[in-house]
Coordinates of N, CA, C and O and ligand atoms in Angstrom, one line a residue:
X1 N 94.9 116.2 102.0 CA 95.7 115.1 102.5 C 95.2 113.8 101.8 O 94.0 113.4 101.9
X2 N 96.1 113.2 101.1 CA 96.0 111.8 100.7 C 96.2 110.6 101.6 O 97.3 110.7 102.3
X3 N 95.4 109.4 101.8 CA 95.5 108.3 102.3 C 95.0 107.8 101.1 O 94.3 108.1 100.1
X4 N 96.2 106.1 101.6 CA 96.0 104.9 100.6 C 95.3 104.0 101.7 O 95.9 104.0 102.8
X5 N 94.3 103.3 101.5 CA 93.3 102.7 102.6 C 93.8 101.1 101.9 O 93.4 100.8 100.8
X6 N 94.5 100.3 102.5 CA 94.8 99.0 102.0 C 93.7 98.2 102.7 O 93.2 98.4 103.8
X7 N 93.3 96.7 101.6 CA 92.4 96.0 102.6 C 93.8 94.3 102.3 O 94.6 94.0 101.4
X8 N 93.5 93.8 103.4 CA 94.0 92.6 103.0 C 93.5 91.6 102.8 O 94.2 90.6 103.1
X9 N 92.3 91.4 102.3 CA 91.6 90.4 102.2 C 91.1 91.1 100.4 O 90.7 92.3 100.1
X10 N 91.2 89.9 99.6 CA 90.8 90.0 98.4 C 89.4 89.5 98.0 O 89.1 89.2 96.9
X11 N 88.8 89.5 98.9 CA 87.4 88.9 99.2 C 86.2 89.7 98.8 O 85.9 90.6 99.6
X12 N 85.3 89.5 97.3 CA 84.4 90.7 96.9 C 84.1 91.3 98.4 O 84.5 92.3 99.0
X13 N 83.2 90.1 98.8 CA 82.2 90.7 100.3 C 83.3 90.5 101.2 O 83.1 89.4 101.8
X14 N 84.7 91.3 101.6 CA 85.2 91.3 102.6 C 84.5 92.3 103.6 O 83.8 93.2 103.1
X15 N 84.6 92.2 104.8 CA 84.4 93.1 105.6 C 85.4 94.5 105.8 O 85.2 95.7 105.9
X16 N 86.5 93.6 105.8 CA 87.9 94.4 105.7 C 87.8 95.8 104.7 O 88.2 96.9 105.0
X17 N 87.3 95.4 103.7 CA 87.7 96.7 102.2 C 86.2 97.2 102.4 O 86.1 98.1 101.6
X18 N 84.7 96.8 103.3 CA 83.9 97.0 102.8 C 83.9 98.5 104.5 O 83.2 99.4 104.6
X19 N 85.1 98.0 105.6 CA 84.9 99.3 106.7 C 85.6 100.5 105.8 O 85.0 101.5 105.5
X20 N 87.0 100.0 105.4 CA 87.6 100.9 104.3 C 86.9 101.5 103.6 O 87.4 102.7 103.4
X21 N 86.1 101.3 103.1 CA 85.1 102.0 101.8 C 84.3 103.0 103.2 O 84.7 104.1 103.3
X22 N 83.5 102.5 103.9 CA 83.2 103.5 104.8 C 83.8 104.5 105.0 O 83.5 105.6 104.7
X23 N 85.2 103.8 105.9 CA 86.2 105.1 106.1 C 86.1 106.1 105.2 O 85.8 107.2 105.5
X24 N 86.4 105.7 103.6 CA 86.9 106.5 102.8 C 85.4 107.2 102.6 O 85.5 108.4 102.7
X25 N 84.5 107.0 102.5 CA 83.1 107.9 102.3 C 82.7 109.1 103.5 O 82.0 110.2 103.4
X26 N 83.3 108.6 104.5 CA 82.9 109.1 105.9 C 84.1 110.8 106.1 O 83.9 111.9 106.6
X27 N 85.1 110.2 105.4 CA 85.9 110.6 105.9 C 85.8 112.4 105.8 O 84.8 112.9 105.3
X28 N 86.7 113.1 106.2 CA 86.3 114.9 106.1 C 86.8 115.0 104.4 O 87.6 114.3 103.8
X29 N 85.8 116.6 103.9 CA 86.5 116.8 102.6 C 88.5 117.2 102.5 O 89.3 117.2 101.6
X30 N 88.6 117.3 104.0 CA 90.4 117.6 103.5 C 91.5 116.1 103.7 O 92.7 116.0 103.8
X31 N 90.7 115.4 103.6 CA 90.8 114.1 103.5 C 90.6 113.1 102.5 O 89.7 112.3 102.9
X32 N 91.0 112.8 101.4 CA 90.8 111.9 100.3 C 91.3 110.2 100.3 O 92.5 109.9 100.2
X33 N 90.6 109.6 100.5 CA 91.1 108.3 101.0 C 90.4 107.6 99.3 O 89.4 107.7 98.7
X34 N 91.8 106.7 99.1 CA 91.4 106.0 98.1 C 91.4 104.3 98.4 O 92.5 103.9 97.9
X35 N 90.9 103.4 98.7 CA 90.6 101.9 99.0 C 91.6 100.7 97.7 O 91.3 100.8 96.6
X36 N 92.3 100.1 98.0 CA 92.8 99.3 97.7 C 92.6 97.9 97.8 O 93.3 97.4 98.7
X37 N 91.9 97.0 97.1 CA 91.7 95.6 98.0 C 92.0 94.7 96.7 O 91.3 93.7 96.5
X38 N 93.3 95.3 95.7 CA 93.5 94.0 95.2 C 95.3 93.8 95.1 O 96.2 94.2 94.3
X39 N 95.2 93.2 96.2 CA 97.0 93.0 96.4 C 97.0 91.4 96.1 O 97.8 90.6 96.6
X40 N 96.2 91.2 95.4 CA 96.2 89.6 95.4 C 96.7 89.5 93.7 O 96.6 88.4 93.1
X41 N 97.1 90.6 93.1 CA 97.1 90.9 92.2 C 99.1 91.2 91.8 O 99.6 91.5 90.7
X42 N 99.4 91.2 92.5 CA 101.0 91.6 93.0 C 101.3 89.7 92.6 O 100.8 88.7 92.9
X43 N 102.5 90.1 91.7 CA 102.8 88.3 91.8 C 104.1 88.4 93.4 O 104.5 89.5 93.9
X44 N 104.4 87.3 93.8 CA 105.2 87.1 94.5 C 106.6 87.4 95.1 O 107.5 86.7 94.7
X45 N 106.9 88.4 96.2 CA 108.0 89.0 96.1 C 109.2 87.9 95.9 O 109.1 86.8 96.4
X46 N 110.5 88.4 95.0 CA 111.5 88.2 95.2 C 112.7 89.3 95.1 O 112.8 90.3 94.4
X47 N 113.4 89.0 95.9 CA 114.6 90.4 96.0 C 115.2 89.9 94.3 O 114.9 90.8 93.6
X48 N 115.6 89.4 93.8 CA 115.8 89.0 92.3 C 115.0 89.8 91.3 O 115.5 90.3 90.3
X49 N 113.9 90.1 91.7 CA 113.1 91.3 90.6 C 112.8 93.0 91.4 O 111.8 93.7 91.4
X50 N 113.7 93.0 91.8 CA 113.8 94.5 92.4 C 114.6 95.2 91.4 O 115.2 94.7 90.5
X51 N 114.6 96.7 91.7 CA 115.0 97.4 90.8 C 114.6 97.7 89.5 O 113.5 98.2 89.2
X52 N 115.4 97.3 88.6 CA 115.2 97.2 87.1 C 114.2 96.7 86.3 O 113.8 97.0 85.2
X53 N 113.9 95.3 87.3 CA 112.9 94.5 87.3 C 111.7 94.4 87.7 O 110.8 93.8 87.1
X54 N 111.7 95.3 89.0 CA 110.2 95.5 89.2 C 109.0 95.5 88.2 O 108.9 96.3 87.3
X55 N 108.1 94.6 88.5 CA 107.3 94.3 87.8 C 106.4 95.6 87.3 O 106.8 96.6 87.8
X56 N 105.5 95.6 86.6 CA 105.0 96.9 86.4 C 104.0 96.9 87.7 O 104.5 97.4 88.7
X57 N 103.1 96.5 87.8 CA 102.1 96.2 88.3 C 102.4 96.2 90.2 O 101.7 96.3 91.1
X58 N 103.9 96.1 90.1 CA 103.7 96.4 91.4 C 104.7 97.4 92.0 O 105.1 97.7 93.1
X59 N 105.0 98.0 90.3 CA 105.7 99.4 90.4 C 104.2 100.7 90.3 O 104.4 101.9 90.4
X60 N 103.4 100.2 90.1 CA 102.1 101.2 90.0 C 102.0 101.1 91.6 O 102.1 102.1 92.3
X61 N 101.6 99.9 92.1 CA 101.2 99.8 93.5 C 102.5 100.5 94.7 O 102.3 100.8 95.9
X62 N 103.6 100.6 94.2 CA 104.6 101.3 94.9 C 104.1 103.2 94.9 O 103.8 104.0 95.8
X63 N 104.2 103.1 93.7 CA 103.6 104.7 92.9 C 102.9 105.2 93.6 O 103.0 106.3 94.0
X64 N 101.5 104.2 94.2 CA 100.3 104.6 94.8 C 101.0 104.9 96.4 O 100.7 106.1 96.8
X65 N 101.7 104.2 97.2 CA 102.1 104.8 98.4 C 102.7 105.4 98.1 O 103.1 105.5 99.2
X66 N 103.3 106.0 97.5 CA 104.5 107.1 97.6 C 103.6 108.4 97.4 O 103.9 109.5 97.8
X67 N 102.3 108.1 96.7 CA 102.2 109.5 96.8 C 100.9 109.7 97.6 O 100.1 110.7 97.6
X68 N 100.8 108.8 98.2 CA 99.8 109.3 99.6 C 100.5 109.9 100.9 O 101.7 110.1 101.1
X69 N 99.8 110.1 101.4 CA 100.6 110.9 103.0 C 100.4 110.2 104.4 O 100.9 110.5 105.5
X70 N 99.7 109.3 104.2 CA 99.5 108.1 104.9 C 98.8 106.9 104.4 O 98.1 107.1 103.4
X71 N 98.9 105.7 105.0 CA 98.4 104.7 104.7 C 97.9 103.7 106.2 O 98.5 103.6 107.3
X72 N 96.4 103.1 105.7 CA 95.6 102.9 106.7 C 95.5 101.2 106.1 O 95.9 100.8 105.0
X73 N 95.0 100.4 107.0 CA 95.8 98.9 106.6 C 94.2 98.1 107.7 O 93.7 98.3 108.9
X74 N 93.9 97.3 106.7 CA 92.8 96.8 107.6 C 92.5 95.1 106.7 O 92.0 94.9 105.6
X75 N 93.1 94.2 108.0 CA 93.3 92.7 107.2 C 92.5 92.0 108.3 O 92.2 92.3 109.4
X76 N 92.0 90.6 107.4 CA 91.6 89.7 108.2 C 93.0 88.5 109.2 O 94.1 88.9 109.0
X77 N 92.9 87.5 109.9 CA 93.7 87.2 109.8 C 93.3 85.6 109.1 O 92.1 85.4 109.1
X78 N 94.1 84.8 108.6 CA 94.4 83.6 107.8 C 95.1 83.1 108.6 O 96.1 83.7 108.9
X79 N 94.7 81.5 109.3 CA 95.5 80.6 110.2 C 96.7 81.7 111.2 O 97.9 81.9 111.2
X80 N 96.1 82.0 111.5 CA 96.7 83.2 113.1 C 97.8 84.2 112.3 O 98.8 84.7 112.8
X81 N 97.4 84.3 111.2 CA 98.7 85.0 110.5 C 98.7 86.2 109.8 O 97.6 86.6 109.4
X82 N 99.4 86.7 109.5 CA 98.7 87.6 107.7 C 98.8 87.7 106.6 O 99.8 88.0 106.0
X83 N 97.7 87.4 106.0 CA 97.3 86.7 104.8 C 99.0 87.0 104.0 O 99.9 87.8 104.2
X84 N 98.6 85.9 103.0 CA 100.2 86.2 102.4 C 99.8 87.4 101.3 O 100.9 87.9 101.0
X85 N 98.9 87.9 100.7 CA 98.8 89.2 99.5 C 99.4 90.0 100.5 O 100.5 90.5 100.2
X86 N 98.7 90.3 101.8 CA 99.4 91.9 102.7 C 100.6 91.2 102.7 O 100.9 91.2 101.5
X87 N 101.6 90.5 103.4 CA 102.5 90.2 103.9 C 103.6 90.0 102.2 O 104.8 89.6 102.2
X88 N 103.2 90.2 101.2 CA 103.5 89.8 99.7 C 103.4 91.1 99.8 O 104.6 91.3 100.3
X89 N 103.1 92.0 99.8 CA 103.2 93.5 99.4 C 104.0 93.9 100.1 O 105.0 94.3 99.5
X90 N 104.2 94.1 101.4 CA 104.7 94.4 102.4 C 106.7 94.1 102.0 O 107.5 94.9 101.9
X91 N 106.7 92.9 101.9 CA 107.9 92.5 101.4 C 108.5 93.4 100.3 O 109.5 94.1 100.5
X92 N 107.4 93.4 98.8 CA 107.6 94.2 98.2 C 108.4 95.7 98.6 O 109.5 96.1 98.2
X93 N 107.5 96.3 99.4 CA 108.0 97.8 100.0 C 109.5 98.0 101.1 O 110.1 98.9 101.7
X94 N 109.6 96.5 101.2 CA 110.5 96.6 102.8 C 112.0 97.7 102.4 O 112.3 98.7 103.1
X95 N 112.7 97.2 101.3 CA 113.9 97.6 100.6 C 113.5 99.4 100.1 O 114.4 100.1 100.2
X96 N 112.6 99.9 99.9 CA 112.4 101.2 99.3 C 112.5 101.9 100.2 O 112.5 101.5 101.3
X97 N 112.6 103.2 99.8 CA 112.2 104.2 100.5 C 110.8 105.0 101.0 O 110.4 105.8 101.9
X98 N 110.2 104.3 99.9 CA 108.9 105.1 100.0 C 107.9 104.7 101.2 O 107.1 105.4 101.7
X99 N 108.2 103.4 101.6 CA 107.8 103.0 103.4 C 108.2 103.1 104.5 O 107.7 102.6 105.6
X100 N 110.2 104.1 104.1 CA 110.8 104.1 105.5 C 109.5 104.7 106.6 O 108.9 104.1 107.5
X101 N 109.4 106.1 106.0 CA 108.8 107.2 107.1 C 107.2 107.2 107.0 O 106.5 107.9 107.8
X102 N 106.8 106.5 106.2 CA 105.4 106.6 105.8 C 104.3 106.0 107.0 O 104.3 105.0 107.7
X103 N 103.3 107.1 106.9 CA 102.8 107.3 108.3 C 101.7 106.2 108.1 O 100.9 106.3 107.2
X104 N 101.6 105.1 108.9 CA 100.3 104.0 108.8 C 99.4 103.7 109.8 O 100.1 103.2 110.8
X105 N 98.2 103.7 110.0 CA 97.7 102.6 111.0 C 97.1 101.7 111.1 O 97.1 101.2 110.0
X106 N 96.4 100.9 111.8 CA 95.6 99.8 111.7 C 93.9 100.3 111.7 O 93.6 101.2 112.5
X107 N 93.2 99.6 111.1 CA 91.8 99.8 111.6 C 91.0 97.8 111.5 O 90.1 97.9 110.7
X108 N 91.1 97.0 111.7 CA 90.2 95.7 111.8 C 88.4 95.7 112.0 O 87.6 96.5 112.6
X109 N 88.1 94.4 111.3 CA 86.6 94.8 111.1 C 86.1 93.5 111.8 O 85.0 93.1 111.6
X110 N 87.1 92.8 112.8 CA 86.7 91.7 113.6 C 87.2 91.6 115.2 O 88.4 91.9 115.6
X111 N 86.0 91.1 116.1 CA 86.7 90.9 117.5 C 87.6 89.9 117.6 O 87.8 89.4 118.8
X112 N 88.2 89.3 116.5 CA 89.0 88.1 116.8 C 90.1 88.7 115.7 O 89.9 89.8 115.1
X113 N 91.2 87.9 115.6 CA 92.6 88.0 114.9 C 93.3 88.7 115.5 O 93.9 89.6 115.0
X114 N 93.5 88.4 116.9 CA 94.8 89.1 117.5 C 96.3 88.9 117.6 O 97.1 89.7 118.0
X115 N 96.6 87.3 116.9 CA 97.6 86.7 116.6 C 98.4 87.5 115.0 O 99.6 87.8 114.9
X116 N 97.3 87.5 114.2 CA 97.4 88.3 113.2 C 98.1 90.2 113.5 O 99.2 90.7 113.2
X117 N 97.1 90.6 114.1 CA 97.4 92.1 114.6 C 98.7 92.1 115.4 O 99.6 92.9 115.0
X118 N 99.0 91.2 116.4 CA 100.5 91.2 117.3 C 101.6 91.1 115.6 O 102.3 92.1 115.2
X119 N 101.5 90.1 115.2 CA 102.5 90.5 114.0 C 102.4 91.3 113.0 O 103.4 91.6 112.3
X120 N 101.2 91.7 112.8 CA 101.4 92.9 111.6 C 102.0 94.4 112.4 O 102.6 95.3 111.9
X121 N 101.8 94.3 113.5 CA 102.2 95.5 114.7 C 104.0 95.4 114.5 O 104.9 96.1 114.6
X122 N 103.8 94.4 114.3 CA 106.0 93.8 114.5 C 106.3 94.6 113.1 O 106.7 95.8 113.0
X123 N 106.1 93.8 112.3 CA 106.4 94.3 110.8 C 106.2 95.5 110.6 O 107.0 96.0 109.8
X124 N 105.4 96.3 110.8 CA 105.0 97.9 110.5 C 105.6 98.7 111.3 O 105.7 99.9 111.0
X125 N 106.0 98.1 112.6 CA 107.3 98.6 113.6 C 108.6 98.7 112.7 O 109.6 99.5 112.6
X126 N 108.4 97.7 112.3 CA 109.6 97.4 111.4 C 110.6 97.9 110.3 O 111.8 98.1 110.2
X127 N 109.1 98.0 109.2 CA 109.0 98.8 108.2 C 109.3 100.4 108.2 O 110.2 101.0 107.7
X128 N 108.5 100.7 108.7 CA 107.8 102.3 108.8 C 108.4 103.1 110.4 O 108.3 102.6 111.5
X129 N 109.0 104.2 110.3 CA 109.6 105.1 111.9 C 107.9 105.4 112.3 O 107.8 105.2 113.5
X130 N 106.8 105.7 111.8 CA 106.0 106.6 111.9 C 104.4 105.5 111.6 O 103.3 106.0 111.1
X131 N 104.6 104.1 112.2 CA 103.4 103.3 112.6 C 102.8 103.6 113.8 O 103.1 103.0 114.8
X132 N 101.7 104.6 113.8 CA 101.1 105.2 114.9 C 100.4 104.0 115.7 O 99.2 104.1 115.6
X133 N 101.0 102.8 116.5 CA 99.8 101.8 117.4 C 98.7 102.2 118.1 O 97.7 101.6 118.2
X134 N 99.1 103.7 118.6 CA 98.1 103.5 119.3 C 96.8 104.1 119.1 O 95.9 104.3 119.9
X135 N 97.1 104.6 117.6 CA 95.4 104.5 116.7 C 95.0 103.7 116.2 O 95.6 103.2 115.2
X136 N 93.8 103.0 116.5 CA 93.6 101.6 116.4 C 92.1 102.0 116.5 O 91.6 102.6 117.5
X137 N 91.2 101.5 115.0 CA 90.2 101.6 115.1 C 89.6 100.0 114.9 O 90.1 99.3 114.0
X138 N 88.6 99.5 115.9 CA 88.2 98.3 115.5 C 86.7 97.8 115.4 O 86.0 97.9 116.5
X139 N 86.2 97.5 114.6 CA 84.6 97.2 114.7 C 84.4 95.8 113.9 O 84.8 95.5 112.7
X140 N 83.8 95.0 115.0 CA 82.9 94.2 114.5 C 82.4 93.5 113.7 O 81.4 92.9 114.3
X141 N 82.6 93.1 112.5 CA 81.5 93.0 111.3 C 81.3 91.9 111.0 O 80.3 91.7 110.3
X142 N 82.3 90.6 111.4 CA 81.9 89.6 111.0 C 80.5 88.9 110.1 O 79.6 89.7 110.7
X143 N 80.0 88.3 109.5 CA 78.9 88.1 109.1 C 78.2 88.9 108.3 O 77.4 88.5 107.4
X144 N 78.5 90.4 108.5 CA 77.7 90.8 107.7 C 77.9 91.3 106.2 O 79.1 91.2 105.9
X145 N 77.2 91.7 105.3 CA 77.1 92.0 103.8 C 78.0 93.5 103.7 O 78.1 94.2 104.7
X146 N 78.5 93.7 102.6 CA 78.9 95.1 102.7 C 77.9 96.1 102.5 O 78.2 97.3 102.6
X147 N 76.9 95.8 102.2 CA 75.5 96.6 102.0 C 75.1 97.0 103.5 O 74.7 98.1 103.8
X148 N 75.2 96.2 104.3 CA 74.8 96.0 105.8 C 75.7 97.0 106.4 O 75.2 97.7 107.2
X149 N 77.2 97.1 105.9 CA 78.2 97.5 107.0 C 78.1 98.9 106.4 O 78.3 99.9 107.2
X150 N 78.0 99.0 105.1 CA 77.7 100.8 104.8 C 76.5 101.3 105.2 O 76.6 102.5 105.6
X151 N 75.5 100.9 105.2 CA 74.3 101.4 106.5 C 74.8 101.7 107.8 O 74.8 102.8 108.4
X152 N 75.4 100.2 108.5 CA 75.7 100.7 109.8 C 76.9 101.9 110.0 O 76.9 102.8 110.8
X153 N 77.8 101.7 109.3 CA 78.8 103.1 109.5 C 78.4 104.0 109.4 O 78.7 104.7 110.4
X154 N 77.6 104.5 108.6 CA 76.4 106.0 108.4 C 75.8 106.0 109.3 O 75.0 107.0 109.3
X155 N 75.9 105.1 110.4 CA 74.9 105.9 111.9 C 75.9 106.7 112.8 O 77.1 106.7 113.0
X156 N 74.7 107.4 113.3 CA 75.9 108.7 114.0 C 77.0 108.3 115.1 O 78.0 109.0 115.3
X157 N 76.7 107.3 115.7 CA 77.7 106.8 116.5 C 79.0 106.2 116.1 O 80.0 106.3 116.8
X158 N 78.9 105.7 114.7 CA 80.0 105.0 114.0 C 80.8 106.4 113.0 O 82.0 106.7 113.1
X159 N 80.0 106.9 112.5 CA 80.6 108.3 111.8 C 81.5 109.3 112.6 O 82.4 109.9 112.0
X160 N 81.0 109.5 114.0 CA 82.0 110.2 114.7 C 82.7 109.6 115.6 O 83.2 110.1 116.6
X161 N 82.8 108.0 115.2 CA 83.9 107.3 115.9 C 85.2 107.7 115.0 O 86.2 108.2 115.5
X162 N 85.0 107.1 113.2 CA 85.5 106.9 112.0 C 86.0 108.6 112.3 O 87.2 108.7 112.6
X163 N 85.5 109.4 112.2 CA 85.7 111.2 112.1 C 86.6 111.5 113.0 O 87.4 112.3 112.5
X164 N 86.8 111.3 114.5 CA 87.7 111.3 115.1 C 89.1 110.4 115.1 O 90.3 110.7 115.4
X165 N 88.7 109.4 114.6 CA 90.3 108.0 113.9 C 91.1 108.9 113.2 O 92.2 109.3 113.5
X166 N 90.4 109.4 112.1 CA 91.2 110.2 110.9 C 91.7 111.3 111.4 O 92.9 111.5 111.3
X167 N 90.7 112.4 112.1 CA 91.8 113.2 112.3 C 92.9 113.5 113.4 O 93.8 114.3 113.4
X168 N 92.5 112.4 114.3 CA 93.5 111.6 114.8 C 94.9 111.3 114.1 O 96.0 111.5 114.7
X169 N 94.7 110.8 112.7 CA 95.4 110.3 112.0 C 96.2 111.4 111.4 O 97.4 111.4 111.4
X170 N 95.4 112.3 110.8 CA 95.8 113.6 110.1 C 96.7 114.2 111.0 O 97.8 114.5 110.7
X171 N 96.3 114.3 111.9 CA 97.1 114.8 113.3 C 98.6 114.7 113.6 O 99.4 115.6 113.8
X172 N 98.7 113.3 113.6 CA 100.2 112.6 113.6 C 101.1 112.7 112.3 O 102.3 112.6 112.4
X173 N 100.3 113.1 110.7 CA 100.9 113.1 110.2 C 101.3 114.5 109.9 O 102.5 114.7 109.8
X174 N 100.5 115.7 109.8 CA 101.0 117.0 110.0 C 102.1 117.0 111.0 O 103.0 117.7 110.6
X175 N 102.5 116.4 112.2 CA 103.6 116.7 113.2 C 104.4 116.2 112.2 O 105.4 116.8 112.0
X176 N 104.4 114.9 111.4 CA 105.2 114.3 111.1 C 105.6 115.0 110.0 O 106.9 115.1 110.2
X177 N 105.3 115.6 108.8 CA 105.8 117.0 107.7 C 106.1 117.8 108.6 O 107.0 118.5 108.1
X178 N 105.9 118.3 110.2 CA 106.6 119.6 110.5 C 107.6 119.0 111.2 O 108.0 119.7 112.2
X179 N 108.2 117.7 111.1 CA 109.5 117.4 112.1 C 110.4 117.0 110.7 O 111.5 116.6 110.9
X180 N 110.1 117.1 109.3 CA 110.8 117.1 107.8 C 111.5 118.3 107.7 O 112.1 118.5 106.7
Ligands
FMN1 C1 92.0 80.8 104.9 C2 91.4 81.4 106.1 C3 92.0 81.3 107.3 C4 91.4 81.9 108.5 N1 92.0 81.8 109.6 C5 91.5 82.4 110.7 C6 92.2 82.4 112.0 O1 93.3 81.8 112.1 N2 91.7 83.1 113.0 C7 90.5 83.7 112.9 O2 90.0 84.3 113.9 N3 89.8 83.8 111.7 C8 90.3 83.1 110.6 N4 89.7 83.2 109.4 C9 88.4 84.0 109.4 C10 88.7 85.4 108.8 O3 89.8 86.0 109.5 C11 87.5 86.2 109.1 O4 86.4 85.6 108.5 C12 87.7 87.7 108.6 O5 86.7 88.5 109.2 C13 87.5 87.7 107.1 O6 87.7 89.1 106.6 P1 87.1 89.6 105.3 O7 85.6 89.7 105.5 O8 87.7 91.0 105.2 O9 87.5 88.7 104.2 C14 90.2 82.6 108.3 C15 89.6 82.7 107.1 C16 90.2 82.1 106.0 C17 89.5 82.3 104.6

C-alpha cells in the first residue's frame, strides 16, 4: 500500500513534515509512505492553466497522488487558516479526478489550530467521497527540533499510537478498493 504523506508547512524544521517523516519510518513494511513538504513549490492555481497547460511541476505533483492509495495531510495553521501552499495545491486537484475518491486523513503536530482543522475538514469533505474525520491523529510538538520529535516518536507509546492510525487507515482503504 502506497501513502502520499503531505506536510503543509514548507518550514526546514517544521514539526508538521518532521511527525510525517516519523509516520513514514514507523509505519508497517506493507505500508510505504513517502513525505512531501514542498508544495511551496507549485506556482499559483489558476483554472486558465489547466489541462494542456498544466504546469509540469504540478503535473508531477498530480502524478504523485494518483498513484498512491491514500493520502495523509498534516499542516500548521497561518492566521486561523490554511496556509495558502496546501490550500494552492488543493485548488490545483479540485477539477480532476484523481482526488474525487481518494482516501485522506488528517494527522496535526499542534494543540492549537482548530480554526485551521474545522476548514481543512470542509474542503476535504468537499474534495474527496472517502476523507476519513474520524481518524485523527494529533501530537504535540510545538517547540521542538525535528531531531527531538524523531526520538520521541520512537518511544513505545508514540509508535503504537502511529501503528494503530495507519492501520486504521489501511483499513478504510481496503473497504474502500472492495466497494470499486
Ligand atoms: C504566518 C504564520 C501565521 C500563524 N498563525 C497562527 C494562528 O493563526 N494560530 C496558531 O495557533 N498558530 C499560528 N501560527 C503558528 C504555527 O501554526 C505553529 O507554529 C505551527 O506549529 C508551525 O508548524 P510547522 O512547525 O510545521 O511549521 C502561525 C505561524 C506563522 C508562520
Amino acid at each position: 500500500m502506497k501513502i502520499l504523506a503531505l506536510s503543509g508547512s514548507a518550514r526546514e524544521a517544521s514539526t508538521n513534515t518532521a511527525l510525517l517523516r516519523a509516520v513514514s519510518e514507523i509505519a508497517p513494511h506493507s505500508i510505504e509512505i513517502d513525505v512531501f513538504h514542498q508544495l511551496n513549490l507549485l506556482p499559483v492555481f489558476s483554472p486558465d492553466n489547466e489541462g494542456d497547460k498544466t504546469p509540469v511541476v504540478v503535473q508531477n505533483f498530480i502524478e504523485a497522488v494518483a498513484a498512491v492509495d491514500g493520502v495523509i495531510i498534516s499542516s500548521p495553521e497561518y492566521i486561523r487558516a490554511i496556509p495558502g501552499g496546501l490550500k494552492n495545491a488543493i485548488d490545483w486537484l479540485v477539477s480532476r479526478i484523481e482526488i474525487i475518491d481518494k482516501p485522506i486523513v488528517l494527522v496535526h503536530a499542534s494543540s492549537r489550530g482548530d480554526d485551521m482543522l474545522d476548514s481543512l475538514r470542509r474542503v476535504l469533505t468537499t474534495v474527496s467521497a472517502n476523507f476519513f474525520e474520524h481518524l485523527f491523529l494529533r501530537i504535540s510538538l510545538i517547540g521542538k527540533t525535528p531531531e527531538e520529535i524523531a526520538v520521541l516518536m520512537h518511544s513505545p507509546e508514540y509508535e503504537s499510537q502511529i501503528t494503530a492510525f495507519l492501520l486504521s487507515f489501511a483499513e478504510e482503504i481496503n473497504k474502500c478498493k472492495e466497494d470499486d
